[in-house]
Coordinates of C-alpha atoms and ligand atoms in Angstrom, one line a residue:
X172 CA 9.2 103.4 -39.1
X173 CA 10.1 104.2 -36.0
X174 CA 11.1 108.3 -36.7
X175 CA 9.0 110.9 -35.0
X176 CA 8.0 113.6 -37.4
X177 CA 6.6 116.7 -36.6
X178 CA 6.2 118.8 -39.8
X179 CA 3.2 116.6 -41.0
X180 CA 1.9 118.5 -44.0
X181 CA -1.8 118.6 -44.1
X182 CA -2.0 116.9 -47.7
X183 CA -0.2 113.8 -46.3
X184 CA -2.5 113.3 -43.6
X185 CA -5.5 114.0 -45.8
X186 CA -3.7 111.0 -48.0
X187 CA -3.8 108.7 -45.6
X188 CA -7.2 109.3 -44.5
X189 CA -8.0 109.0 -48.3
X190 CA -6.6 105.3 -48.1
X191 CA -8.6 102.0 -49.1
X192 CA -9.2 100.9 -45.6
X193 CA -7.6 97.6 -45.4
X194 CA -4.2 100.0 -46.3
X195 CA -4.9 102.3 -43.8
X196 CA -5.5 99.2 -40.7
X197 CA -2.7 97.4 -42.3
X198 CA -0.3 100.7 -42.1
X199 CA -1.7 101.7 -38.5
X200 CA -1.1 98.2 -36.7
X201 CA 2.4 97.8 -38.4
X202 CA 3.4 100.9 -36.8
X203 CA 1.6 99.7 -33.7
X204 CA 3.5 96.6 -33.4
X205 CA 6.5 98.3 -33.9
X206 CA 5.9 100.6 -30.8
X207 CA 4.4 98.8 -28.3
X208 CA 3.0 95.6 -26.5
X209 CA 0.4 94.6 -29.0
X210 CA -3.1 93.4 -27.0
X211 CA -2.0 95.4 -24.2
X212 CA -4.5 98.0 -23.1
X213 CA -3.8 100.9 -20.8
X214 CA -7.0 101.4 -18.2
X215 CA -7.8 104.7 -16.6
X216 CA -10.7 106.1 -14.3
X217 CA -12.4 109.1 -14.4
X218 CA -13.8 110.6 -11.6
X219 CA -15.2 114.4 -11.6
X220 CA -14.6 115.9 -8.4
X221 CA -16.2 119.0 -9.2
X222 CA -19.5 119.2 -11.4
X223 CA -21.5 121.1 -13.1
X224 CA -22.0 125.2 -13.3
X225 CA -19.1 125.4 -15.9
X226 CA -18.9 129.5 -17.0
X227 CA -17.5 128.0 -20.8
X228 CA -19.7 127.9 -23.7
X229 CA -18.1 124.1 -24.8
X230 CA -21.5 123.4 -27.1
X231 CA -21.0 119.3 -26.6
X232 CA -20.8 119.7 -22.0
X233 CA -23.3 118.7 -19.9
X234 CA -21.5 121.2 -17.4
X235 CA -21.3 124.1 -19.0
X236 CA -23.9 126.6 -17.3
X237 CA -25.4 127.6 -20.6
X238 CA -26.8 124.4 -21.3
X239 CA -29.8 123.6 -19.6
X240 CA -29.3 119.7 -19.1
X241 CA -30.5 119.2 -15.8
X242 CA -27.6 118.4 -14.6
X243 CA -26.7 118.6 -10.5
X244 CA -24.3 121.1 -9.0
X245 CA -21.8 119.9 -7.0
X246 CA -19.2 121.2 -5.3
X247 CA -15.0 120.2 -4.6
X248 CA -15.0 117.1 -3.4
X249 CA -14.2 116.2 -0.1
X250 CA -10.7 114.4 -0.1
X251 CA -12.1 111.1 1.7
X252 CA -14.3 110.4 -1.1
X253 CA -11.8 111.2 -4.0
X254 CA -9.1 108.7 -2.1
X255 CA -12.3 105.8 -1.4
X256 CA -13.0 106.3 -5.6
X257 CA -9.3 105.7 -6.3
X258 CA -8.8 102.7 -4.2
X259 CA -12.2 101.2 -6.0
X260 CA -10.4 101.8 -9.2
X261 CA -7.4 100.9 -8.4
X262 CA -9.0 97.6 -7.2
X263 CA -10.7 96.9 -10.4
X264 CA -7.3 96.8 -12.3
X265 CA -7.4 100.7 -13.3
X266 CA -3.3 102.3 -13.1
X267 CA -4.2 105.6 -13.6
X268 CA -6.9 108.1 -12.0
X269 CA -8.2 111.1 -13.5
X270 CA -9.9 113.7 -12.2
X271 CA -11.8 116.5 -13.9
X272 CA -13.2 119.9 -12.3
X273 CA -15.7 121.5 -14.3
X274 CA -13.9 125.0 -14.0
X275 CA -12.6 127.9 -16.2
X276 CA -9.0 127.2 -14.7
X277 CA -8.3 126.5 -10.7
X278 CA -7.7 129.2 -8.2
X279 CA -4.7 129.0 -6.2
X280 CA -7.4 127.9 -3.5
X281 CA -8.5 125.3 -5.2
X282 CA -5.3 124.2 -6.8
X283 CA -4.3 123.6 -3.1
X284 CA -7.3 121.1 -2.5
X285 CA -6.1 119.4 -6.0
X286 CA -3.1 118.9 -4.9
X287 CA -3.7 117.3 -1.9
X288 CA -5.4 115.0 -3.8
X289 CA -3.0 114.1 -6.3
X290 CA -0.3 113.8 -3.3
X291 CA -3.2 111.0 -1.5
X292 CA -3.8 109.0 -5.3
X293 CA -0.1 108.9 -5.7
X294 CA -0.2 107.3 -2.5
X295 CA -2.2 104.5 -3.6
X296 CA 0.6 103.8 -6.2
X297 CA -1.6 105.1 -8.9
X298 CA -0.6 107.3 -11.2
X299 CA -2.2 110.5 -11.6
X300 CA -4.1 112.8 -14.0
X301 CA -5.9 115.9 -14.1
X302 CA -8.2 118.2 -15.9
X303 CA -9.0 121.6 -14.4
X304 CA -8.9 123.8 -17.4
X305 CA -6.4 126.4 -18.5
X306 CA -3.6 126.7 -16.3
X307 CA -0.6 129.4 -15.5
X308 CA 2.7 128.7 -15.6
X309 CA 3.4 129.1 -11.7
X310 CA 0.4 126.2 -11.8
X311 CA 1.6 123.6 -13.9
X312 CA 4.7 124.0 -11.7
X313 CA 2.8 123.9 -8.5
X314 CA 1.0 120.6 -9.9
X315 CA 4.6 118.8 -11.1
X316 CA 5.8 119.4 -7.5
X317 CA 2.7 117.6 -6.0
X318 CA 3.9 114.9 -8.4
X319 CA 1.2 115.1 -10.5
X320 CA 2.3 112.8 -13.8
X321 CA -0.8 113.8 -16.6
X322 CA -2.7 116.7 -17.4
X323 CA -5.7 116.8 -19.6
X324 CA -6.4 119.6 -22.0
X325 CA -7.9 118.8 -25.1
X326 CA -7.9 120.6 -28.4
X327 CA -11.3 119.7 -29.1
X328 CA -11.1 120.1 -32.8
X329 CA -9.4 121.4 -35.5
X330 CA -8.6 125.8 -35.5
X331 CA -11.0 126.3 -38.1
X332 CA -13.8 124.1 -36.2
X333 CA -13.5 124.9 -32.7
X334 CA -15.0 128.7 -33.8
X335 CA -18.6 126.7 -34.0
X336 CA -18.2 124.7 -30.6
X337 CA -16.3 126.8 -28.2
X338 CA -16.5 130.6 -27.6
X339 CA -15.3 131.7 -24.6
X340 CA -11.9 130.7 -25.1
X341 CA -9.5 130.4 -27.6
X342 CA -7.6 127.7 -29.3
X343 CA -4.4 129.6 -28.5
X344 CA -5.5 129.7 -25.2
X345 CA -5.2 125.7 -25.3
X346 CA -1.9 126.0 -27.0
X347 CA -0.8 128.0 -23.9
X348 CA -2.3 125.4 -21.3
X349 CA -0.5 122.9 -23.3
X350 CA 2.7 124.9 -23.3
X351 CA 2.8 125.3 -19.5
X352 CA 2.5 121.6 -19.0
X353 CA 4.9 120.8 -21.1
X354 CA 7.5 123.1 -20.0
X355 CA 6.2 121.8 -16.2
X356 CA 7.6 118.7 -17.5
X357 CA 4.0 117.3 -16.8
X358 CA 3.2 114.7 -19.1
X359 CA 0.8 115.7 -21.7
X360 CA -2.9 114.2 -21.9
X361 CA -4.3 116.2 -25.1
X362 CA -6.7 114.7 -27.8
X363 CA -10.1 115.5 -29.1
X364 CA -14.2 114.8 -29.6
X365 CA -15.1 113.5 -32.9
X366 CA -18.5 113.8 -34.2
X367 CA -19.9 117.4 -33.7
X368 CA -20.3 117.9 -37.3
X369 CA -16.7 118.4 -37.9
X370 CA -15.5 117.6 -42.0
X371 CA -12.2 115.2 -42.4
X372 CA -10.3 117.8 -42.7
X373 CA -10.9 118.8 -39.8
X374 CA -10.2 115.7 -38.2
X375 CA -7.0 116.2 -40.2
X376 CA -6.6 119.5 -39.3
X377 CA -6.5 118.2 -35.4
X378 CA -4.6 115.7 -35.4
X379 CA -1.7 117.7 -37.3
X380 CA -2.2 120.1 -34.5
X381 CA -1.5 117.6 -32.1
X382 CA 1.5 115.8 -33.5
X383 CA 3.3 118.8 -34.9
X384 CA 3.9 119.8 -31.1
X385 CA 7.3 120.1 -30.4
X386 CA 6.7 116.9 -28.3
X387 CA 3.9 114.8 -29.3
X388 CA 1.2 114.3 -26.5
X389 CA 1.9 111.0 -24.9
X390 CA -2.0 110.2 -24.4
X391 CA -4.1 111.0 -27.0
X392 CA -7.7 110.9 -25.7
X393 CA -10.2 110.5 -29.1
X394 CA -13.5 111.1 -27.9
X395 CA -16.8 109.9 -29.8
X396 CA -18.9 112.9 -28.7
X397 CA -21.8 111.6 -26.2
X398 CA -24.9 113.6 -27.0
X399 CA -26.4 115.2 -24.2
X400 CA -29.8 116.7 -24.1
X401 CA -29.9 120.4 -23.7
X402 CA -26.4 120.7 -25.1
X403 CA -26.8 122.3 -28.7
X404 CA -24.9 119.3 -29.8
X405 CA -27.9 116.8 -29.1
X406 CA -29.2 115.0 -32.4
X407 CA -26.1 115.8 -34.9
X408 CA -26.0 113.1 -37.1
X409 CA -23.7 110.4 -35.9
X410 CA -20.3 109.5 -37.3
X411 CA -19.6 107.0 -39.3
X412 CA -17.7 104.1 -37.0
X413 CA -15.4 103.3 -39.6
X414 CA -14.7 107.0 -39.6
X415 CA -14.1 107.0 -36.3
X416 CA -11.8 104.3 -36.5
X417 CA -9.7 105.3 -39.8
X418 CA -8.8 108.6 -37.3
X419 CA -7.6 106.5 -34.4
X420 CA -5.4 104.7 -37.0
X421 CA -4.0 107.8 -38.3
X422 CA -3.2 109.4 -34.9
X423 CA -1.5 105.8 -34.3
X424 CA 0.5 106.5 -37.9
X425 CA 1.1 110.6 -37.1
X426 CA 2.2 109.8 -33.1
X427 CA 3.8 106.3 -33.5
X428 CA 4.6 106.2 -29.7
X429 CA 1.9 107.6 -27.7
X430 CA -0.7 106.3 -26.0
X431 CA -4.2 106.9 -28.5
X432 CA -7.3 106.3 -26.0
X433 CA -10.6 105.3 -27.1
X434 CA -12.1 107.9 -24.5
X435 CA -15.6 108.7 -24.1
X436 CA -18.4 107.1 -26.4
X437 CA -17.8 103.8 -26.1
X438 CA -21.2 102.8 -24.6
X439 CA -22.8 103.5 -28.0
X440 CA -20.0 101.9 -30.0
X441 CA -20.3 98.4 -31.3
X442 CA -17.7 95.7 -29.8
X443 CA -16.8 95.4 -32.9
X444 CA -15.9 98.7 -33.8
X445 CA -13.9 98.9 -30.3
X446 CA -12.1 95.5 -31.8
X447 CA -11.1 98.1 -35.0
X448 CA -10.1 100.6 -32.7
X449 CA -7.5 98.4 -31.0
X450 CA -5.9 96.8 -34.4
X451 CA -5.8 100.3 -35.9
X452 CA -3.5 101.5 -32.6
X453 CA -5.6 102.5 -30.2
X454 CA -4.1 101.1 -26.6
X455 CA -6.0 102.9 -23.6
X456 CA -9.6 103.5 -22.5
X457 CA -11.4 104.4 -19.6
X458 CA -12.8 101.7 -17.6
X459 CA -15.2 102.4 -14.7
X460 CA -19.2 102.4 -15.6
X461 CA -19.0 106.5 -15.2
X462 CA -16.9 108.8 -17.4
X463 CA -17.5 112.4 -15.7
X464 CA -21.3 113.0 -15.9
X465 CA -22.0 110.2 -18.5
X466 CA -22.1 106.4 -18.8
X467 CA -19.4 104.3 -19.7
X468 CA -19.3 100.3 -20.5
X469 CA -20.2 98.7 -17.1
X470 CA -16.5 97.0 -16.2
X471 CA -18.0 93.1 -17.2
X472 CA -18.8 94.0 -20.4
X473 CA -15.1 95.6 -20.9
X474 CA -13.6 92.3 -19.2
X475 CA -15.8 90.4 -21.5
X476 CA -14.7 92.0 -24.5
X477 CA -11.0 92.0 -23.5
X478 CA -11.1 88.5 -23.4
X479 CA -12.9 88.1 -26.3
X480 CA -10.3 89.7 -28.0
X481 CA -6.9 88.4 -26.1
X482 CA -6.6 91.9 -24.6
X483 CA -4.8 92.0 -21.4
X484 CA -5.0 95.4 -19.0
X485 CA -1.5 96.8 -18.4
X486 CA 0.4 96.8 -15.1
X487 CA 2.6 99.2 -13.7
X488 CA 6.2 98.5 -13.6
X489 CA 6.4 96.7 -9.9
X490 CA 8.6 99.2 -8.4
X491 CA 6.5 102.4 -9.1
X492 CA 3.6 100.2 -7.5
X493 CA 3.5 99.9 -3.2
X494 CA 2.3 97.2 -1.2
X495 CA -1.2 96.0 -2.4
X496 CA -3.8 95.2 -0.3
X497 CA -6.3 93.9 -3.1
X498 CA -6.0 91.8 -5.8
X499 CA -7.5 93.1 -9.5
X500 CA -10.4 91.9 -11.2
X501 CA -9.1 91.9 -14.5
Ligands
SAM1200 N1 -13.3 121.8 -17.7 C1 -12.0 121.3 -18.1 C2 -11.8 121.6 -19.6 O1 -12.7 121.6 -20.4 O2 -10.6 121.8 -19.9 C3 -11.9 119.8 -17.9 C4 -13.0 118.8 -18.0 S1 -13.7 118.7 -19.7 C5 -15.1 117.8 -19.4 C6 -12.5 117.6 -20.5 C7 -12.8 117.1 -21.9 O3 -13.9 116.2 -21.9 C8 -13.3 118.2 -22.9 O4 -12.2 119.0 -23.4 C9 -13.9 117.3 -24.0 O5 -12.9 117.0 -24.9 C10 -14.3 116.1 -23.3 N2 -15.8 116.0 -23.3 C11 -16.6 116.8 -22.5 N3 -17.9 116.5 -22.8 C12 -17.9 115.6 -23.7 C13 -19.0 114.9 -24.4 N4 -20.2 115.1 -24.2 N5 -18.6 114.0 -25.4 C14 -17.3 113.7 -25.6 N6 -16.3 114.3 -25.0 C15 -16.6 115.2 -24.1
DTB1201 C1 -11.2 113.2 -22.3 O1 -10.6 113.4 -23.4 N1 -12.4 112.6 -22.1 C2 -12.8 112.6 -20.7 C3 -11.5 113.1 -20.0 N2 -10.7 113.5 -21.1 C4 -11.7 114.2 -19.0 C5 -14.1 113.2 -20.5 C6 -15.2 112.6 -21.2 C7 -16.5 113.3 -20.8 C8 -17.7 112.6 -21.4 C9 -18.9 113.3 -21.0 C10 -19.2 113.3 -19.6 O2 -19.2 112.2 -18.9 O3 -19.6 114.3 -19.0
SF4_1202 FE1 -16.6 123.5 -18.7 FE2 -14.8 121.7 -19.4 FE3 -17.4 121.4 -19.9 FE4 -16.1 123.2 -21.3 S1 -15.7 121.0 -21.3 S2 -18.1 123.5 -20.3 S3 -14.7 124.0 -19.8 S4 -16.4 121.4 -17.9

């Protein structure tokens, strides 16, 4: 049970989507259970430090600059402010900070500023995360050295998908991102949006993408896309929850010891489908009542519900953690 495989064939993941779902819960949490603390949740915050005016085409962003969605252009955020939002969230319980840039990939400039900031939430005794875009080689190494411990870079969707949401780069671009991280020795943040109209297979398709990496991502972000007005994503017709969950239990199944986190889309998701999302395996979410231009659960509700359901927030192991000044909410 506990074996890592990474020559998932597509038929045997398209099997156990195919399964009754009581089998397919039953399966997940086993393999759950078998990996890690059960009602243990992992919390992260996002905060964007640069918004807005993205040159992609990603057809779901409110960022990108071909989507007319009103949103405000900002630019790098000073460090002050990134180091104030990181202490809030590291007050409120979260262990890990992540922020996003709404760029193509960083300049060296830029990288510079980025890591600076990693070097000030590392400091905190957070860990750290970030999401810039594509990345060199001579990058990713740049970014281990500031002791930068995640990177996001999603896959977005399956190969035969991401043709109808993405243009202006390609899927093998990702693969390289993803390969430069890796070889970094950065740990790897890499998941995907569900919901834009995608088939199961395609669902299928993306997950065996992401656990028939030589390593298997150790977060898994699964994103319920958010619908933004002016993206040409807006009014898709919405998954089906139970959907949503059978593919959190399968990533749980495919990558038995990463972290799967119920990322963005959780303010229009039912606590009850959240509930399904933890039994079938998923163990991390953001917390924080902003996600990078969108809402997310305001932080009562998600203490409410943790409680409800016996969840508690994980800690950091004390001796990555310095002196803290504050205690947590959670
Ligand atoms: N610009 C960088 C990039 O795309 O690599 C980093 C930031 S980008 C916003 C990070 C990820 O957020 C995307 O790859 C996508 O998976 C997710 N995302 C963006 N907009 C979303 C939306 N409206 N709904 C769900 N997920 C979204
Ligand atoms: C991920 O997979 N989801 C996060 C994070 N990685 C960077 C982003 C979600 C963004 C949701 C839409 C928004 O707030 O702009
Ligand atoms: Fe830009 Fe990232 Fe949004 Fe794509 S997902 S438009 S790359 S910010």
């Amino acid at each position: 049970m506990n074996e890592l495989r990474h020559d998932w064939p597509l038929a045997e993941i398209k099997d156990l989507f195919a399964l009754p779902f009581n089998d397919l819960m039953f399966k997940a949490h086993q393999i759950h259970r078998a990996n890690f603390t059960v009602n243990q949740v992992q919390i992260s915050t996002l905060l964007s430090i640069k918004t807005g005016a993205c040159p992609e085409d990603c057809s779901y962003c409110s960022q990108s600059a071909r989507n007319d969605t009103g949103l405000e252009r900002e630019r790098l955020l000073p460090l002050d402010e990134v180091i104030s939002s990181a202490q809030a969230a590291r007050d409120s319980g979260a262990t890990r900070f992540c922020m996003g840039a709404a760029w193509r990939n960083p300049t060296d400039k830029n990288l510079e500023r980025v890591v600076e900031m990693v070097g000030a939430v590392r400091n905190l005794g957070m860990e750290t995360c970030v999401t810039l875009g594509m990345l060199t080689k001579p990058q990713a190494g740049r970014l281990k050295q500031a002791g930068l411990d995640y990177y996001n870079h999603n896959l977005d969707t399956s190969p035969e998908f991401y043709g109808n949401v993405i243009t202006t780069r390609t899927y093998q671009d990702r693969l390289d991102t993803l390969e430069h991280v890796r070889a970094a020795g950065i740990n790897v943040c890499s998941g995907g949006i569900l919901g834009m109209g995608e088939s199961e297979t395609d669902r299928a398709r993306l997950l065996q993408q992401l656990a028939n990496l030589s390593v298997h991502p150790e977060s898994v972000p699964i994103n319920d896309l958010v619908q933004i007005k002016g993206t040409p994503l807006a009014g898709i017709d919405k998954l089906d929850p139970l959907d949503f969950v059978r593919t959190i239990a399968v990533a749980r199944i495919l990558m038995p010891k990463s972290y799967v986190r119920l990322s963005a889309g959780r303010t229009e998701m039912s606590d009850e489908t959240q509930a399904w999302c933890f039994f079938a395996g998923a163990n991390s979410i953001f917390y924080g009542d902003r996600l990078l231009t969108t809402d997310n659960p305001e932080e009562d509700h998600d203490m409410t519900l943790f409680k409800r359901l016996g969840i508690q927030p994980e800690r950091l192991a004390e001796e990555s953690m310095p002196e803290q000044t504050s205690g947590c909410m959670l």
